[in-house]
Short mmCIF file of C-alpha atoms in Angstrom, two decimals:
data_model
loop_
_atom_site.label_atom_id
_atom_site.label_comp_id
_atom_site.label_asym_id
_atom_site.label_seq_id
_atom_site.Cartn_x
_atom_site.Cartn_y
_atom_site.Cartn_z
CA MET A 25 11.22 -6.56 16.73
CA SER A 26 8.71 -4.87 14.51
CA LYS A 27 6.31 -2.02 14.71
CA PHE A 28 3.59 -1.56 12.13
CA SER A 29 4.22 0.67 9.15
CA ALA A 30 1.76 3.22 7.87
CA SER A 31 0.63 0.71 5.25
CA LYS A 32 -2.51 -1.18 6.30
CA ILE A 33 -1.76 -4.02 3.88
CA LEU A 34 1.69 -4.53 5.36
CA SER A 35 0.22 -4.51 8.85
CA VAL A 36 -2.44 -7.08 7.99
CA ILE A 37 0.15 -9.36 6.42
CA ALA A 38 2.25 -8.94 9.55
CA VAL A 39 -0.57 -9.99 11.87
CA ALA A 40 -1.41 -12.96 9.69
CA GLY A 41 2.18 -14.19 9.67
CA ALA A 42 5.08 -14.41 12.07
CA LEU A 43 6.05 -11.83 14.67
CA SER A 44 8.35 -9.93 12.36
CA LEU A 45 6.41 -9.84 9.14
CA SER A 46 5.59 -6.18 9.67
CA LEU A 47 9.25 -5.93 8.75
CA ALA A 48 8.06 -7.19 5.41
CA ALA A 49 9.84 -10.34 4.42
CA CYS A 50 11.98 -11.01 1.39
CA SER A 51 13.59 -13.93 -0.37
CA SER A 52 17.25 -14.82 -0.54
CA SER A 53 18.28 -14.79 -4.16
CA SER A 54 16.75 -14.34 -7.57
CA SER A 55 15.60 -17.45 -9.43
CA ASP A 56 14.37 -15.53 -12.49
CA SER A 57 16.29 -13.51 -15.02
CA ALA A 58 15.11 -10.76 -17.31
CA ALA A 59 14.85 -13.33 -20.09
CA SER A 60 13.06 -16.05 -18.11
CA CYS A 61 10.71 -13.96 -15.94
CA THR A 62 7.09 -14.72 -16.85
CA PRO A 63 4.72 -11.95 -15.77
CA THR A 64 1.09 -12.30 -14.79
CA LYS A 65 -1.15 -11.85 -17.82
CA ALA A 66 -3.58 -9.02 -18.40
CA GLY A 67 -7.27 -9.84 -18.60
CA ALA A 68 -10.67 -8.33 -19.26
CA SER A 69 -11.01 -7.20 -15.64
CA SER A 70 -7.60 -5.52 -15.28
CA GLU A 71 -8.14 -3.79 -18.63
CA LYS A 72 -11.33 -2.22 -17.25
CA VAL A 73 -9.36 -0.23 -14.67
CA LYS A 74 -8.61 3.14 -16.25
CA VAL A 75 -5.52 4.90 -14.86
CA SER A 76 -4.03 8.25 -15.83
CA GLY A 77 -1.11 10.27 -14.50
CA LYS A 78 2.67 10.06 -14.56
CA PHE A 79 4.77 7.45 -12.78
CA GLY A 80 5.57 8.61 -9.27
CA ALA A 81 2.58 10.95 -9.15
CA GLU A 82 -0.88 10.34 -7.65
CA PRO A 83 -2.88 8.47 -10.32
CA LYS A 84 -6.49 9.05 -11.28
CA VAL A 85 -8.22 5.65 -11.13
CA THR A 86 -11.70 4.74 -12.33
CA PHE A 87 -13.54 1.43 -12.65
CA ALA A 88 -17.09 0.22 -12.32
CA LYS A 89 -18.21 -1.14 -8.95
CA GLY A 90 -18.50 -4.90 -8.75
CA LEU A 91 -15.24 -5.56 -10.58
CA THR A 92 -13.96 -9.08 -10.01
CA ALA A 93 -11.88 -11.82 -11.59
CA THR A 94 -11.47 -15.59 -11.25
CA THR A 95 -7.65 -15.38 -11.35
CA THR A 96 -5.28 -12.49 -10.69
CA GLN A 97 -4.90 -10.28 -13.74
CA ARG A 98 -2.31 -7.57 -14.28
CA THR A 99 -2.10 -4.81 -16.86
CA VAL A 100 1.00 -2.65 -17.33
CA SER A 101 -0.12 0.97 -17.44
CA ILE A 102 3.40 2.43 -17.73
CA GLU A 103 6.32 0.27 -18.86
CA GLY A 104 9.58 0.87 -17.00
CA ASP A 105 13.03 -0.02 -18.29
CA GLY A 106 14.65 -1.06 -14.99
CA LYS A 107 15.47 -4.42 -13.46
CA PRO A 108 12.62 -6.97 -13.34
CA ALA A 109 11.18 -7.86 -9.95
CA ALA A 110 12.19 -11.50 -10.14
CA SER A 111 11.47 -14.02 -7.41
CA GLY A 112 13.87 -13.34 -4.57
CA THR A 113 14.23 -9.61 -5.12
CA SER A 114 13.09 -6.87 -2.78
CA VAL A 115 11.13 -3.95 -4.14
CA SER A 116 10.05 -0.53 -2.95
CA VAL A 117 6.64 0.49 -4.21
CA ASN A 118 3.88 3.06 -3.97
CA TYR A 119 0.31 1.87 -4.35
CA THR A 120 -3.37 2.48 -3.86
CA ALA A 121 -5.63 -0.50 -3.14
CA PHE A 122 -9.39 -0.57 -3.68
CA ASN A 123 -12.27 -2.87 -2.83
CA GLY A 124 -13.39 -4.08 -6.26
CA THR A 125 -16.98 -4.54 -5.13
CA THR A 126 -17.55 -1.13 -3.56
CA GLY A 127 -14.92 0.87 -5.42
CA LYS A 128 -13.72 2.35 -2.12
CA THR A 129 -10.05 2.98 -1.35
CA ILE A 130 -8.91 0.59 1.39
CA ASP A 131 -5.23 1.57 1.61
CA THR A 132 -2.71 3.89 0.01
CA THR A 133 0.92 4.79 0.57
CA GLY A 134 0.76 7.98 -1.42
CA PHE A 135 3.02 8.24 -4.46
CA THR A 136 6.05 10.22 -3.37
CA LYS A 137 9.42 8.47 -3.21
CA ALA A 138 9.63 9.10 0.52
CA LYS A 139 6.40 7.17 1.11
CA ALA A 140 7.41 4.07 -0.86
CA VAL A 141 7.23 0.84 1.16
CA PRO A 142 9.25 -2.39 0.89
CA PHE A 143 7.75 -5.68 -0.22
CA THR A 144 8.91 -9.19 -0.92
CA VAL A 145 8.66 -10.86 -4.29
CA ASN A 146 7.99 -14.38 -3.06
CA THR A 147 5.01 -16.57 -2.38
CA LYS A 148 5.90 -17.41 1.23
CA SER A 149 5.51 -14.01 2.81
CA GLU A 150 3.07 -12.08 0.64
CA LEU A 151 -0.51 -12.53 -0.47
CA PRO A 152 -0.45 -14.60 -3.70
CA GLY A 153 -2.11 -11.77 -5.60
CA LEU A 154 0.49 -9.25 -4.43
CA TYR A 155 3.25 -11.60 -5.58
CA LYS A 156 1.55 -11.86 -8.98
CA THR A 157 1.17 -8.07 -9.12
CA MET A 158 4.87 -7.40 -8.50
CA HIS A 159 6.49 -10.45 -10.10
CA CYS A 160 8.48 -9.60 -13.23
CA ALA A 161 7.37 -5.95 -13.27
CA THR A 162 10.33 -3.77 -14.15
CA ALA A 163 11.50 -0.85 -12.03
CA GLY A 164 9.84 2.31 -13.31
CA SER A 165 6.60 0.52 -14.19
CA ARG A 166 3.05 1.24 -13.08
CA VAL A 167 0.95 -1.92 -12.92
CA VAL A 168 -2.76 -2.46 -12.37
CA SER A 169 -4.07 -5.71 -10.92
CA VAL A 170 -7.39 -7.28 -10.02
CA ILE A 171 -7.00 -9.92 -7.31
CA PRO A 172 -9.79 -12.41 -6.49
CA PRO A 173 -10.43 -13.55 -2.88
CA LYS A 174 -8.56 -16.83 -3.38
CA ASP A 175 -5.36 -14.84 -4.06
CA ALA A 176 -6.04 -12.35 -1.25
CA PHE A 177 -7.75 -13.03 2.09
CA GLY A 178 -9.65 -16.17 1.13
CA THR A 179 -13.20 -16.95 2.20
CA THR A 180 -12.92 -14.94 5.43
CA GLY A 181 -12.18 -11.57 3.89
CA GLN A 182 -10.42 -8.94 6.00
CA SER A 183 -12.71 -6.86 8.20
CA GLU A 184 -9.93 -4.46 9.25
CA LEU A 185 -9.63 -3.37 5.63
CA GLY A 186 -13.36 -3.51 4.88
CA VAL A 187 -12.92 -6.47 2.52
CA GLY A 188 -15.68 -9.08 2.41
CA ALA A 189 -15.35 -12.78 1.62
CA LYS A 190 -16.43 -12.25 -2.00
CA ASP A 191 -14.62 -8.95 -2.64
CA SER A 192 -11.79 -8.72 -5.13
CA LEU A 193 -8.95 -6.23 -4.64
CA VAL A 194 -7.78 -3.68 -7.19
CA PHE A 195 -4.19 -2.41 -6.99
CA VAL A 196 -2.49 0.43 -8.82
CA MET A 197 1.21 0.12 -8.04
CA ASP A 198 4.39 1.97 -9.01
CA ILE A 199 7.52 -0.22 -8.86
CA ARG A 200 10.21 2.24 -7.77
CA THR A 201 13.24 0.05 -7.09
CA VAL A 202 14.22 -3.60 -7.47
CA THR A 203 17.16 -5.00 -5.51
CA THR A 204 18.78 -8.45 -5.59
CA SER A 205 20.10 -9.58 -2.21
CA LEU A 206 22.93 -11.79 -1.01
CA LYS A 207 22.15 -15.24 0.39
CA LYS A 208 24.12 -14.59 3.57
CA ALA A 209 26.63 -12.11 4.98
CA ASN A 210 29.92 -12.36 3.10
CA GLY A 211 32.04 -9.81 4.95
CA LYS A 212 35.38 -10.32 6.70
CA PRO A 213 34.95 -12.19 10.03
CA GLN A 214 35.42 -10.15 13.22
CA SER A 215 35.82 -11.15 16.85
CA ALA A 216 33.00 -10.10 19.16
CA PRO A 217 33.96 -8.29 22.38
CA LYS A 218 34.34 -10.31 25.56
CA GLY A 219 31.08 -11.08 27.32
CA TYR A 220 28.93 -11.15 24.20
CA PRO A 221 26.84 -14.23 23.35
CA THR A 222 28.69 -16.77 21.21
CA VAL A 223 27.56 -17.42 17.66
CA LYS A 224 28.09 -20.55 15.56
CA LEU A 225 27.09 -20.56 11.90
CA ALA A 226 25.68 -23.46 9.90
CA ALA A 227 26.86 -24.02 6.34
CA ASN A 228 23.96 -21.96 5.00
CA GLY A 229 24.78 -19.10 7.38
CA GLU A 230 22.07 -19.69 9.98
CA PRO A 231 23.34 -18.73 13.45
CA THR A 232 23.03 -20.58 16.72
CA ILE A 233 23.25 -18.12 19.60
CA THR A 234 24.41 -19.11 23.09
CA VAL A 235 23.84 -16.53 25.81
CA PRO A 236 26.38 -16.38 28.67
CA LYS A 237 25.28 -17.19 32.23
CA THR A 238 25.61 -13.58 33.30
CA THR A 239 23.31 -10.65 33.95
CA ALA A 240 22.13 -8.94 30.80
CA PRO A 241 23.66 -5.53 30.00
CA THR A 242 21.48 -2.52 30.71
CA THR A 243 22.55 -0.48 27.70
CA LEU A 244 22.39 -1.20 23.98
CA GLU A 245 25.45 -3.11 22.75
CA ILE A 246 26.28 -3.65 19.08
CA ALA A 247 29.26 -5.44 17.53
CA ASP A 248 30.35 -6.60 14.08
CA LEU A 249 30.74 -10.31 13.45
CA LYS A 250 31.48 -9.74 9.76
CA LYS A 251 32.37 -6.48 8.00
CA GLY A 252 30.88 -6.08 4.57
CA THR A 253 31.96 -3.73 1.80
CA GLY A 254 28.64 -3.10 0.07
CA ALA A 255 26.27 -0.14 0.14
CA THR A 256 25.73 1.64 3.44
CA VAL A 257 22.36 1.33 5.16
CA LYS A 258 20.85 4.79 5.62
CA SER A 259 18.19 5.88 8.07
CA GLY A 260 14.78 5.35 6.52
CA ALA A 261 16.14 3.05 3.81
CA SER A 262 14.71 -0.33 2.91
CA VAL A 263 16.97 -3.17 4.05
CA THR A 264 16.91 -6.93 3.45
CA VAL A 265 18.24 -9.17 6.21
CA GLN A 266 18.39 -12.67 7.62
CA TYR A 267 18.20 -12.71 11.41
CA THR A 268 17.67 -14.77 14.53
CA GLY A 269 16.45 -13.31 17.82
CA VAL A 270 16.76 -14.89 21.27
CA VAL A 271 15.76 -13.77 24.76
CA TRP A 272 18.84 -13.22 26.95
CA GLU A 273 17.19 -14.45 30.15
CA SER A 274 15.98 -17.78 28.71
CA GLY A 275 18.23 -18.28 25.71
CA LYS A 276 15.11 -19.20 23.69
CA VAL A 277 14.72 -18.28 20.02
CA PHE A 278 11.58 -16.16 19.68
CA ASP A 279 11.85 -15.18 16.03
CA SER A 280 13.95 -16.16 13.01
CA SER A 281 13.77 -15.41 9.30
CA TRP A 282 15.96 -18.48 8.75
CA THR A 283 13.24 -20.71 10.18
CA ARG A 284 10.70 -19.25 7.77
CA GLY A 285 13.04 -19.91 4.86
CA GLU A 286 12.98 -16.31 3.62
CA PRO A 287 14.88 -13.14 4.56
CA ALA A 288 12.97 -10.03 5.64
CA THR A 289 12.75 -6.64 3.95
CA PHE A 290 11.65 -3.56 5.89
CA SER A 291 12.35 0.10 6.53
CA THR A 292 14.86 0.95 9.25
CA THR A 293 12.18 3.20 10.72
CA GLY A 294 9.70 0.32 10.99
CA VAL A 295 11.43 -1.70 13.71
CA ILE A 296 12.25 -1.34 17.41
CA PRO A 297 14.92 1.32 18.13
CA GLY A 298 17.73 -1.08 19.04
CA PHE A 299 17.30 -3.07 15.85
CA SER A 300 17.31 0.11 13.76
CA LYS A 301 20.46 1.39 15.48
CA ALA A 302 22.18 -1.93 14.75
CA LEU A 303 21.55 -1.49 11.02
CA VAL A 304 21.98 2.20 10.17
CA GLY A 305 25.55 2.90 9.09
CA GLN A 306 26.36 -0.75 8.42
CA LYS A 307 27.37 -2.02 4.99
CA VAL A 308 25.76 -4.76 2.93
CA GLY A 309 27.58 -8.03 3.52
CA SER A 310 27.98 -7.34 7.25
CA GLN A 311 26.80 -9.52 10.11
CA VAL A 312 25.90 -7.71 13.31
CA ILE A 313 25.09 -8.86 16.84
CA ALA A 314 22.91 -6.56 18.92
CA VAL A 315 22.06 -6.90 22.61
CA ILE A 316 18.93 -4.82 23.13
CA PRO A 317 17.63 -3.90 26.61
CA PRO A 318 13.89 -3.18 27.09
CA ALA A 319 14.38 0.58 26.70
CA ASP A 320 15.58 0.04 23.11
CA GLY A 321 13.22 -2.88 22.50
CA TYR A 322 9.56 -3.28 23.33
CA GLY A 323 9.72 -1.67 26.76
CA ALA A 324 6.62 -2.17 28.88
CA THR A 325 4.50 -3.34 25.92
CA PRO A 326 5.77 -6.68 24.57
CA PRO A 327 4.32 -7.74 21.20
CA ALA A 328 0.86 -9.28 21.39
CA GLY A 329 0.85 -13.06 21.26
CA GLN A 330 4.57 -13.34 22.02
CA THR A 331 4.82 -15.18 25.35
CA ASP A 332 8.62 -15.46 25.38
CA ILE A 333 9.13 -11.69 25.70
CA THR A 334 8.22 -9.78 28.86
CA ALA A 335 8.51 -6.12 29.80
CA THR A 336 11.96 -6.83 31.30
CA SER A 337 13.37 -9.02 28.53
CA THR A 338 16.70 -8.23 26.90
CA LEU A 339 16.85 -9.36 23.28
CA VAL A 340 19.81 -10.64 21.28
CA PHE A 341 19.80 -10.48 17.48
CA VAL A 342 22.31 -11.75 14.95
CA VAL A 343 21.60 -10.04 11.64
CA ASP A 344 23.01 -10.63 8.14
CA ILE A 345 22.63 -7.47 6.01
CA LEU A 346 21.89 -8.66 2.48
CA ALA A 347 20.70 -5.62 0.53
CA THR A 348 19.54 -2.02 0.87
CA ASN A 349 17.93 0.60 -1.32
#
């Protein structure tokens, strides 16, 4: 359901993971508290990165070429007073990433609020070094990290980013927002219109979707299965969801955050049109079913490596909306 964001790092993580990880995955619920959260320690390498500038503004960053570390190190350049980015929270961040060996910039979001991107604070869907960079940082903080290959792209490096097998990464990151999400949709149950696929929920909330033996609709259809009362999802906002997607014609599951064991966090502008339309205007706590024809899905260009979806496939998603910011 995804389309790559402007962030190269997000895109690379997406390709390395499941189909939807360019949505940027997220965990279900926080297992840390402000008192128990243990942040990554600073070290000699992270202290060598000199950063100036205000939070939310483009920083000036200097460090000597050849910077490396044996373990991920993180220094807090600006201390925020917001909620800590505990395991299981979703965050929106701005960052610039550098190759520690060459000193070259390999990716940047820019540092305006509008350019902030969503990330997960969990070890299942992010690079270990990114998890260690974000984990326990408080909203409003600017953090600096040096990430060795073992916590980044391993012994293969990442040619798309210009990162070699022995290159460390250097991140300067502003933690803009931190949001704790629900475990599953908790809204008031609703009856789907006649002709929609049927949905049965397991105890943990995971849906099983059964598609009717009828011809797929040719227009986008969206219905509420549960109506939440939380914050409203706005266009361009970051949203955290659990979802399952099946192909109408075959009834086969082609993607599921439930299977991966972690919800997904992404911008509503970073997914296929039908999925975005199913989310914008909905409230946190809602569960939505969307029947998405090719024109609002992938159209004539199905996602690479996804053999279940063709240019004529209609997609069905059941989505639990867990958080937004």
